[in-house]
Coordinates of C-alpha atoms (C1' of nucleotides) in Angstrom, one line a residue:
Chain A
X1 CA -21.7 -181.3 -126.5
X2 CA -25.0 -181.2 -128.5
X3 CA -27.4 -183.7 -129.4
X4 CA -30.5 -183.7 -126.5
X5 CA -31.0 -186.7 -124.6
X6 CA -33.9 -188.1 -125.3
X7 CA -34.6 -190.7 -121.8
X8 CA -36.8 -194.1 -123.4
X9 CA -40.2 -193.6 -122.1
X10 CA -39.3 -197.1 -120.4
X11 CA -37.0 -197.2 -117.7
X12 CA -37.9 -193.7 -115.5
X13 CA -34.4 -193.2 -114.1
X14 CA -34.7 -191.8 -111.0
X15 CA -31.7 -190.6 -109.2
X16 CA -29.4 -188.4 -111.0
X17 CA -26.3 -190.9 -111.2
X18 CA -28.7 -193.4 -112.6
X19 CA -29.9 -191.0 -115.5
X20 CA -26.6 -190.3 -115.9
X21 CA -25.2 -194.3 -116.4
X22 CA -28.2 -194.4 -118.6
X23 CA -27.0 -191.7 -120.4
X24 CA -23.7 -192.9 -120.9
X25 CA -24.8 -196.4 -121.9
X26 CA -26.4 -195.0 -124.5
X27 CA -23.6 -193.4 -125.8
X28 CA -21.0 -195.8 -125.6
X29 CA -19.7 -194.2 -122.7
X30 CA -17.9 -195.5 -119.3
X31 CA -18.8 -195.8 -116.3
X32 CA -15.4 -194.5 -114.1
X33 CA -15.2 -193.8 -110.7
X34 CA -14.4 -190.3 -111.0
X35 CA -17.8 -189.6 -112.7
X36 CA -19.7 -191.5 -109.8
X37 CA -18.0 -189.3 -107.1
X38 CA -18.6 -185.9 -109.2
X39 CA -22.1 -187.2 -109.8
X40 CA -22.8 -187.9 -106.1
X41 CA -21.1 -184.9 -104.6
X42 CA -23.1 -182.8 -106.5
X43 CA -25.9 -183.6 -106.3
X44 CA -26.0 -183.9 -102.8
X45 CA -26.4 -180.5 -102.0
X46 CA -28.4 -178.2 -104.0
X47 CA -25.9 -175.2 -105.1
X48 CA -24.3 -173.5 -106.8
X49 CA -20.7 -174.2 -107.8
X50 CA -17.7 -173.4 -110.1
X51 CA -15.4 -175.8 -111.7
X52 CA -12.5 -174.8 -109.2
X53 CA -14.9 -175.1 -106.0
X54 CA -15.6 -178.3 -107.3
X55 CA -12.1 -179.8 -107.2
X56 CA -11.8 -178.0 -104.0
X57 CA -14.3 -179.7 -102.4
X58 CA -14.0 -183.0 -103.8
X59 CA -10.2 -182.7 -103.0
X60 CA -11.0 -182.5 -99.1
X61 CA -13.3 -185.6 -99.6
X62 CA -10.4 -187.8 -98.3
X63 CA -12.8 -190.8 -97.5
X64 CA -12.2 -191.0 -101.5
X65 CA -8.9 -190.8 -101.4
X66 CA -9.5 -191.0 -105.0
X67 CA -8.2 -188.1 -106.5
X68 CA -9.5 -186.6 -109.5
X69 CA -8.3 -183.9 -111.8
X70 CA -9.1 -180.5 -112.8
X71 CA -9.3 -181.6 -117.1
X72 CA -11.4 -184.9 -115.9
X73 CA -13.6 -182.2 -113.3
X74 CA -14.2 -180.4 -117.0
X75 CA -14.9 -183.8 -118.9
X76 CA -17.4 -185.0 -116.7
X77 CA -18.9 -181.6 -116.4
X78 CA -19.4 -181.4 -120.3
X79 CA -21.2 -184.4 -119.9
X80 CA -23.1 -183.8 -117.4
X81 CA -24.3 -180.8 -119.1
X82 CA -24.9 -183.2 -122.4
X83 CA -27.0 -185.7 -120.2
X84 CA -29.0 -182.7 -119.4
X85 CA -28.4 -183.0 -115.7
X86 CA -26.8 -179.9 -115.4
X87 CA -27.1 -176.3 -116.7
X88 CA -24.7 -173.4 -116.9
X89 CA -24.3 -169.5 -117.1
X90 CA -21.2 -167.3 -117.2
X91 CA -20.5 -165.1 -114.4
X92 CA -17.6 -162.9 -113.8
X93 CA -15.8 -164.3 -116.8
X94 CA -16.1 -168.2 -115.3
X95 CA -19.1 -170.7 -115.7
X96 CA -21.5 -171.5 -112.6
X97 CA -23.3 -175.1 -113.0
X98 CA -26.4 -175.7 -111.7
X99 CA -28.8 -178.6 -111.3
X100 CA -31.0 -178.9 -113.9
X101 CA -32.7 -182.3 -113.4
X102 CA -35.3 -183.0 -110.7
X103 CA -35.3 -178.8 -110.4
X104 CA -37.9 -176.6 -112.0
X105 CA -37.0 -174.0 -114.5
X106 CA -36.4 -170.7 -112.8
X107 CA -34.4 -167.6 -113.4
X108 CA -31.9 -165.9 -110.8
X109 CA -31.3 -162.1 -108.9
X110 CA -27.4 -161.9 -108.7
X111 CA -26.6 -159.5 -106.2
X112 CA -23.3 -157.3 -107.6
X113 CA -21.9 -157.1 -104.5
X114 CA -21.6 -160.4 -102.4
X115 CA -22.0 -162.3 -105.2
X116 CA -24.9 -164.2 -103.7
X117 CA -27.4 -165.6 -106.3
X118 CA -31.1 -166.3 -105.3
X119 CA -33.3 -168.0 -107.6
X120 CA -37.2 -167.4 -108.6
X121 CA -39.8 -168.9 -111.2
X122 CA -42.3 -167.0 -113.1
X123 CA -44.2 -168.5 -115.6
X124 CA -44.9 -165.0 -116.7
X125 CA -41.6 -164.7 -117.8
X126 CA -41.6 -168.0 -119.5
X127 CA -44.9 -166.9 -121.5
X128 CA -43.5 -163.7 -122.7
X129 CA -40.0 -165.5 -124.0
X130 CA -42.2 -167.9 -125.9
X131 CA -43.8 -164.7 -127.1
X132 CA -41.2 -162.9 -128.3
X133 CA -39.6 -166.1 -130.1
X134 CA -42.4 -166.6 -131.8
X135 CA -43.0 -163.1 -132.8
X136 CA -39.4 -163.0 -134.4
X137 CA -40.0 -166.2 -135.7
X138 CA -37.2 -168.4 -133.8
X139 CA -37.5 -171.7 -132.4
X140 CA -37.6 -170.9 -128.5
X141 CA -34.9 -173.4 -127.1
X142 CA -34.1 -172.1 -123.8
X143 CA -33.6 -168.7 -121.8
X144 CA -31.4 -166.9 -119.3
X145 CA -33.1 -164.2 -117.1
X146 CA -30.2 -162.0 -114.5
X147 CA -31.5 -159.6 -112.8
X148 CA -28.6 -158.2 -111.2
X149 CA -29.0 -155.9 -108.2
X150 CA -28.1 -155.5 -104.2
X151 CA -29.2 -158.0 -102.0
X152 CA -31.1 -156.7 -98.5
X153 CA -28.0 -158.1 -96.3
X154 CA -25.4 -156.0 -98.4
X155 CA -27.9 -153.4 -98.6
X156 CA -27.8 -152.4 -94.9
X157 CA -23.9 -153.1 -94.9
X158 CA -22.6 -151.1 -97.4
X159 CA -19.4 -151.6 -99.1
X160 CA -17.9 -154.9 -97.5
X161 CA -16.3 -157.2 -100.5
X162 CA -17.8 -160.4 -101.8
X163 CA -17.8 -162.0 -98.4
X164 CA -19.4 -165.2 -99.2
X165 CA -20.2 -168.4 -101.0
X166 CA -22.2 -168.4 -104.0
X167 CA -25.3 -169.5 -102.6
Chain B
X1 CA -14.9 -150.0 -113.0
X2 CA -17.6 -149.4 -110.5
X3 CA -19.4 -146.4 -109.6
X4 CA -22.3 -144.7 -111.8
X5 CA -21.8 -141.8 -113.3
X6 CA -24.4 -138.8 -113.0
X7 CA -24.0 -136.0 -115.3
X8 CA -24.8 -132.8 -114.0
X9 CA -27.9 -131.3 -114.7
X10 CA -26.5 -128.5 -116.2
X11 CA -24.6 -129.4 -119.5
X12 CA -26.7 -132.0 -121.5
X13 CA -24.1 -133.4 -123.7
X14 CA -25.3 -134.9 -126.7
X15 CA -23.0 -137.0 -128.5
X16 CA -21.1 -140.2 -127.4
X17 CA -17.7 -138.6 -127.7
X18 CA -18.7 -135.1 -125.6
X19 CA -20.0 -137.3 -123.1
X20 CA -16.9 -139.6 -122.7
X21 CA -15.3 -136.4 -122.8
X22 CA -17.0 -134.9 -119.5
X23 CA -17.1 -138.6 -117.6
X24 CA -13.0 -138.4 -118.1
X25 CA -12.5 -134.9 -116.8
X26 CA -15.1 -135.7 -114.1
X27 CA -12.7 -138.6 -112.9
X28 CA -9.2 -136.7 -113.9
X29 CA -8.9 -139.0 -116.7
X30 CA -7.0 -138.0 -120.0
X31 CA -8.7 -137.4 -123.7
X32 CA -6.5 -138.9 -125.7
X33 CA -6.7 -139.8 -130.1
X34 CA -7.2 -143.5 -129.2
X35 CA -10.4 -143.0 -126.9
X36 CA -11.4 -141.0 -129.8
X37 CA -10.5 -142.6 -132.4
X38 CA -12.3 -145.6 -130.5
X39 CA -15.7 -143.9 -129.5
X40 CA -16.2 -142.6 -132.9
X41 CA -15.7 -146.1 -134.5
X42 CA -17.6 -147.8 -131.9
X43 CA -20.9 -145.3 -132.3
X44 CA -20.3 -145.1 -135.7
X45 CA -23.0 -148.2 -136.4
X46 CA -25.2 -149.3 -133.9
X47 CA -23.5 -153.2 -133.4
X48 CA -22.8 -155.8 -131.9
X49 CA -19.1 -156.2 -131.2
X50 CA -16.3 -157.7 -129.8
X51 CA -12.6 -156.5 -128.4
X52 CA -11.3 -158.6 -131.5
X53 CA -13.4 -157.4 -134.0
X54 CA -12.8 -153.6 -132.4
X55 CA -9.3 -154.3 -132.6
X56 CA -9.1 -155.4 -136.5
X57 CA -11.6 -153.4 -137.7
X58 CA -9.8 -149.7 -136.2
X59 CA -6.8 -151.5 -137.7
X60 CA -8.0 -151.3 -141.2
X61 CA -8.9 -147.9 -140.9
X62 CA -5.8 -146.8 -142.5
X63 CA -6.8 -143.2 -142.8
X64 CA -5.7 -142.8 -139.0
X65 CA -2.0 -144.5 -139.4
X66 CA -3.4 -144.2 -135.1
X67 CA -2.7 -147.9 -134.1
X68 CA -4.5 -148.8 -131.2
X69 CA -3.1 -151.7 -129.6
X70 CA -5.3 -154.6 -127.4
X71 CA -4.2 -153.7 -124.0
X72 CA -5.6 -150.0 -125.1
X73 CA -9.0 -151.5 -126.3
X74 CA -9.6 -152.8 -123.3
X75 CA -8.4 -150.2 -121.5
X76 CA -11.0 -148.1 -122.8
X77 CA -13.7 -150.7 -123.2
X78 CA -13.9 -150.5 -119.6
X79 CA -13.7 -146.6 -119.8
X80 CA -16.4 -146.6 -121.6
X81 CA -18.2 -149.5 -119.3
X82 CA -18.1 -147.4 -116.4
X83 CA -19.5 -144.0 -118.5
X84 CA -22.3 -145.9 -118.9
X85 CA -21.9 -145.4 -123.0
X86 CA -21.6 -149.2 -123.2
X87 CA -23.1 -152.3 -121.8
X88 CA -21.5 -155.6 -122.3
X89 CA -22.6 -159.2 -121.7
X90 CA -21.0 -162.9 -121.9
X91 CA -21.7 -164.9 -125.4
X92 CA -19.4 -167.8 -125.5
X93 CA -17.4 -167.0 -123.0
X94 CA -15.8 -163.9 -124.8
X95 CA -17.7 -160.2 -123.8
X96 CA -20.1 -158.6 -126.3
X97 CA -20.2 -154.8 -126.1
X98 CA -22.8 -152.5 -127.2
X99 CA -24.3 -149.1 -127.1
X100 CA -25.9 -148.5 -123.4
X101 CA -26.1 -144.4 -124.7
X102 CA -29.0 -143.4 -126.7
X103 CA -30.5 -147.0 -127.1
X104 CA -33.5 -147.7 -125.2
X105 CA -33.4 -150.8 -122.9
X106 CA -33.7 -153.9 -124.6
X107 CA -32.6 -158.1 -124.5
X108 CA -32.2 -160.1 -127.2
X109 CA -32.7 -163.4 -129.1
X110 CA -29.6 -165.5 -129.6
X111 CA -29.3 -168.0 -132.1
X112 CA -27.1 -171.0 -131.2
X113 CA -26.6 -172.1 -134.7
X114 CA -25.1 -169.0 -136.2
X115 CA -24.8 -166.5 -133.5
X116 CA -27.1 -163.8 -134.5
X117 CA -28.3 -161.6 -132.1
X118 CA -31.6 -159.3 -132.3
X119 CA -32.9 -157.2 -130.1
X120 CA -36.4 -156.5 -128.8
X121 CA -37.9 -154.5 -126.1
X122 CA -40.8 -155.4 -123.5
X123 CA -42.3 -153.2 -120.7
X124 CA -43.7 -156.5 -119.2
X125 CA -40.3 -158.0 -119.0
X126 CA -38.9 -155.0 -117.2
X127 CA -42.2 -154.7 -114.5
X128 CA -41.5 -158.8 -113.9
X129 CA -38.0 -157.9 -113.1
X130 CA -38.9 -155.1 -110.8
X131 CA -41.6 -157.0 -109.5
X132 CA -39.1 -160.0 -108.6
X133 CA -36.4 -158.1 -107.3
X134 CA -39.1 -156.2 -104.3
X135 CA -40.3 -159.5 -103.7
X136 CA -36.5 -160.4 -102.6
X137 CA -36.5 -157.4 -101.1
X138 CA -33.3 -156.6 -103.9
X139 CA -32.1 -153.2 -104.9
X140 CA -33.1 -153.6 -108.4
X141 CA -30.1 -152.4 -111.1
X142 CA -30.3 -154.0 -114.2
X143 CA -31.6 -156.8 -115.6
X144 CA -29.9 -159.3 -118.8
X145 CA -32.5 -161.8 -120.8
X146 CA -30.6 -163.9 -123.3
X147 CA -33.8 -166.0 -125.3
X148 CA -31.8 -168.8 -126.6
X149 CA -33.1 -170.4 -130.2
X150 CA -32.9 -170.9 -133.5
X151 CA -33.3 -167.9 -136.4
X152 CA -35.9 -168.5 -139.0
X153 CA -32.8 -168.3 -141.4
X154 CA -31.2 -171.5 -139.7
X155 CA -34.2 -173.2 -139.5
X156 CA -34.7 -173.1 -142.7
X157 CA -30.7 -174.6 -143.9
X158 CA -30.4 -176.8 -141.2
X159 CA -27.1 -177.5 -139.9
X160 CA -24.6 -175.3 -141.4
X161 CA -22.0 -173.6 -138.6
X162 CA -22.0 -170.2 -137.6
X163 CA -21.8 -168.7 -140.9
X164 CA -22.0 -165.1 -140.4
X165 CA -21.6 -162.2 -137.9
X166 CA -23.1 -160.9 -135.0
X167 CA -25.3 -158.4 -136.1
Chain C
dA1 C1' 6.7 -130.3 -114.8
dT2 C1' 3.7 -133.7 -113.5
dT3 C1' 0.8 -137.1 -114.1
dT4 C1' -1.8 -140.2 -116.9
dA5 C1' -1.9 -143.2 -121.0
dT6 C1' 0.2 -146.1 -124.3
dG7 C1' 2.5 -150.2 -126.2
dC8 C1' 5.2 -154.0 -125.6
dA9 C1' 6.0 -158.3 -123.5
dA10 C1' 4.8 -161.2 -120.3
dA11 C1' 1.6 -162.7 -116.9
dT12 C1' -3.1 -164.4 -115.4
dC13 C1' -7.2 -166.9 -115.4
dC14 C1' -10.2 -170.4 -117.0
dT15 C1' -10.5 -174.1 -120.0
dT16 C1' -9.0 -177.5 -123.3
dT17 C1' -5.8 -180.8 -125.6
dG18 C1' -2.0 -184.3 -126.6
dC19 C1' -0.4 -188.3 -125.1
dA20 C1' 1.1 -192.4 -122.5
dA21 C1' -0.5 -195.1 -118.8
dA22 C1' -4.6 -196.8 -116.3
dT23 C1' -9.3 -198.5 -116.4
dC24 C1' -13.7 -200.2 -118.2
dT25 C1' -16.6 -203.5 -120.8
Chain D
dA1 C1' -8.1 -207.5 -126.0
dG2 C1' -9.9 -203.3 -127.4
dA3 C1' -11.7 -198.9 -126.5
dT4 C1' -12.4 -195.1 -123.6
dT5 C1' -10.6 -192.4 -119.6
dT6 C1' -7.4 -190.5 -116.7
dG7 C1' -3.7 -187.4 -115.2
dC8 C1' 0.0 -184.8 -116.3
dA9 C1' 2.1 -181.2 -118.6
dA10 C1' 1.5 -178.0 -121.8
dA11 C1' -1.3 -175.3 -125.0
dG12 C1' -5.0 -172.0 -125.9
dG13 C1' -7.8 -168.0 -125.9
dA14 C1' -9.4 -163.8 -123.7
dT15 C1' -8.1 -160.3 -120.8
dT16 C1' -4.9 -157.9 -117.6
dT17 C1' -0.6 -156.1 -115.7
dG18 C1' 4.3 -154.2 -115.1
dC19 C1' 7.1 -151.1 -116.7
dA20 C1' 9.6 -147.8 -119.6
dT21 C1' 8.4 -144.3 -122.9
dA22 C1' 5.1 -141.0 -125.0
dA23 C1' 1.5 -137.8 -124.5
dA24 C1' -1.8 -134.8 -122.2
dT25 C1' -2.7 -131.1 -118.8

DNA sequence: ATTTATGCAAATCCTTTGCAAATCT
DNA sequence: AGATTTGCAAAGGATTTGCATAAAT
């Protein structure tokens, strides 16, 4: 859970699963099964999830009949988000994953009531983080923009609880 | 823990305590020596904090033999959440409170090697997020920027772990 | 007198860990 | 074979809740 992964200017892995084999190669990692149907089921589809939704989902899978559990779902996660192929943030007290190879950078609205999240780039925003690290003298790693608010649908239908998905 | 509070026009209360004090009789809520031994702790400094901290540091205060207990903290955390008097976000999965009364808007730079946290302020940043949300066509409400990095202190001594507080 | 708040203990929720058995390389 | 990974059960850490008692209005 630290060290970046730096990919050898080589080999371009292209697919996700493939950076990620790389990436466990060069750790002295394994290969399982488990990680190959995380790997693939997330990144098939491009949303957001939680670590519950996850085993959900991959639970119903029954073509796999391989089952996997909810510490391994958390293993692989960690690594995932090691390998750099994933990113995270904490909402509502649990952490939402996110794709974070073969995506550009962007920042998110989070609408307060459904729940929904929407994301959005600006390199604006990106200029004026690098500003302000560098005007307090840090070492810019990273950021994390919410802007938290009420989305049009729940806008116009006020008051119904967190209906959906996490978009 | 939900709807903004408005004060009334009429009585402009000034400190933290008086204005705890109206948002509980607006809702039919009870003053008690634990919210106010808490509020007057809590805006005592302008920092950084967590229930833990809260919960040893009023603990030490031997002068008021008042224990609080943890179920209380929270209790009135979230009091004090919905007032408006505090604002909170997610650092490592526990919840950071500070002062939302009397404190202009602001974000902050996080450092991931020893936790600091500092504050800055930027009109910019605020128009972007306003600017965003319209372009979603989102009610905007509020808006959390976490620049993550390293301090100049940590880059300086590199590799020592989470030495002090959060500031 | 009534109603809300407190403190205790226990429960919850999300996530992590210990360990023996199973799986990679 | 030898090392890592898995799944299970159980532990952990932060926060919340049920309930009887204490305190506020």
């Amino acid at each position: 859970m630290s060290q970046p992964f730096a990919l050898s200017q080589v080999d371009v892995a292209s697919t996700p699963l493939e950076r990620f084999e790389e990436f466990l190669q060069s750790r002295g990692k394994r290969i399982t099964s488990q990680k190959r149907l995380l790997v693939e089921h997330v990144f098939s589809r491009h949303e957001h999830f939680d670590a519950d939704e996850l085993l959900d989902e991959l639970r119903q899978r029954s073509e796999t009949r391989q089952r996997i559990s909810r510490p391994t779902i958390y293993r692989v996660l960690s690594e995932l988000l090691d390998a750099g192929l994933l990113r995270t943030m904490e909402l509502r007290g649990r952490s939402i994953y996110e794709h974070d190879y073969g995506y550009p950078q962007h920042d998110h609205l989070h609408c307060q009531r459904c729940d929904r999240l929407v994301e959005f780039h600006s390199e604006e925003l990106n200029r004026i983080c690098q500003q302000v690290a560098d005007e307090h003298r840090f070492r810019h790693r990273s950021h994390r923009l919410i802007v938290h608010g009420i989305c049009p649908d729940c806008a116009e239908q006020p008051r119904r609880k967190r209906p959906v998905d996490l978009v």
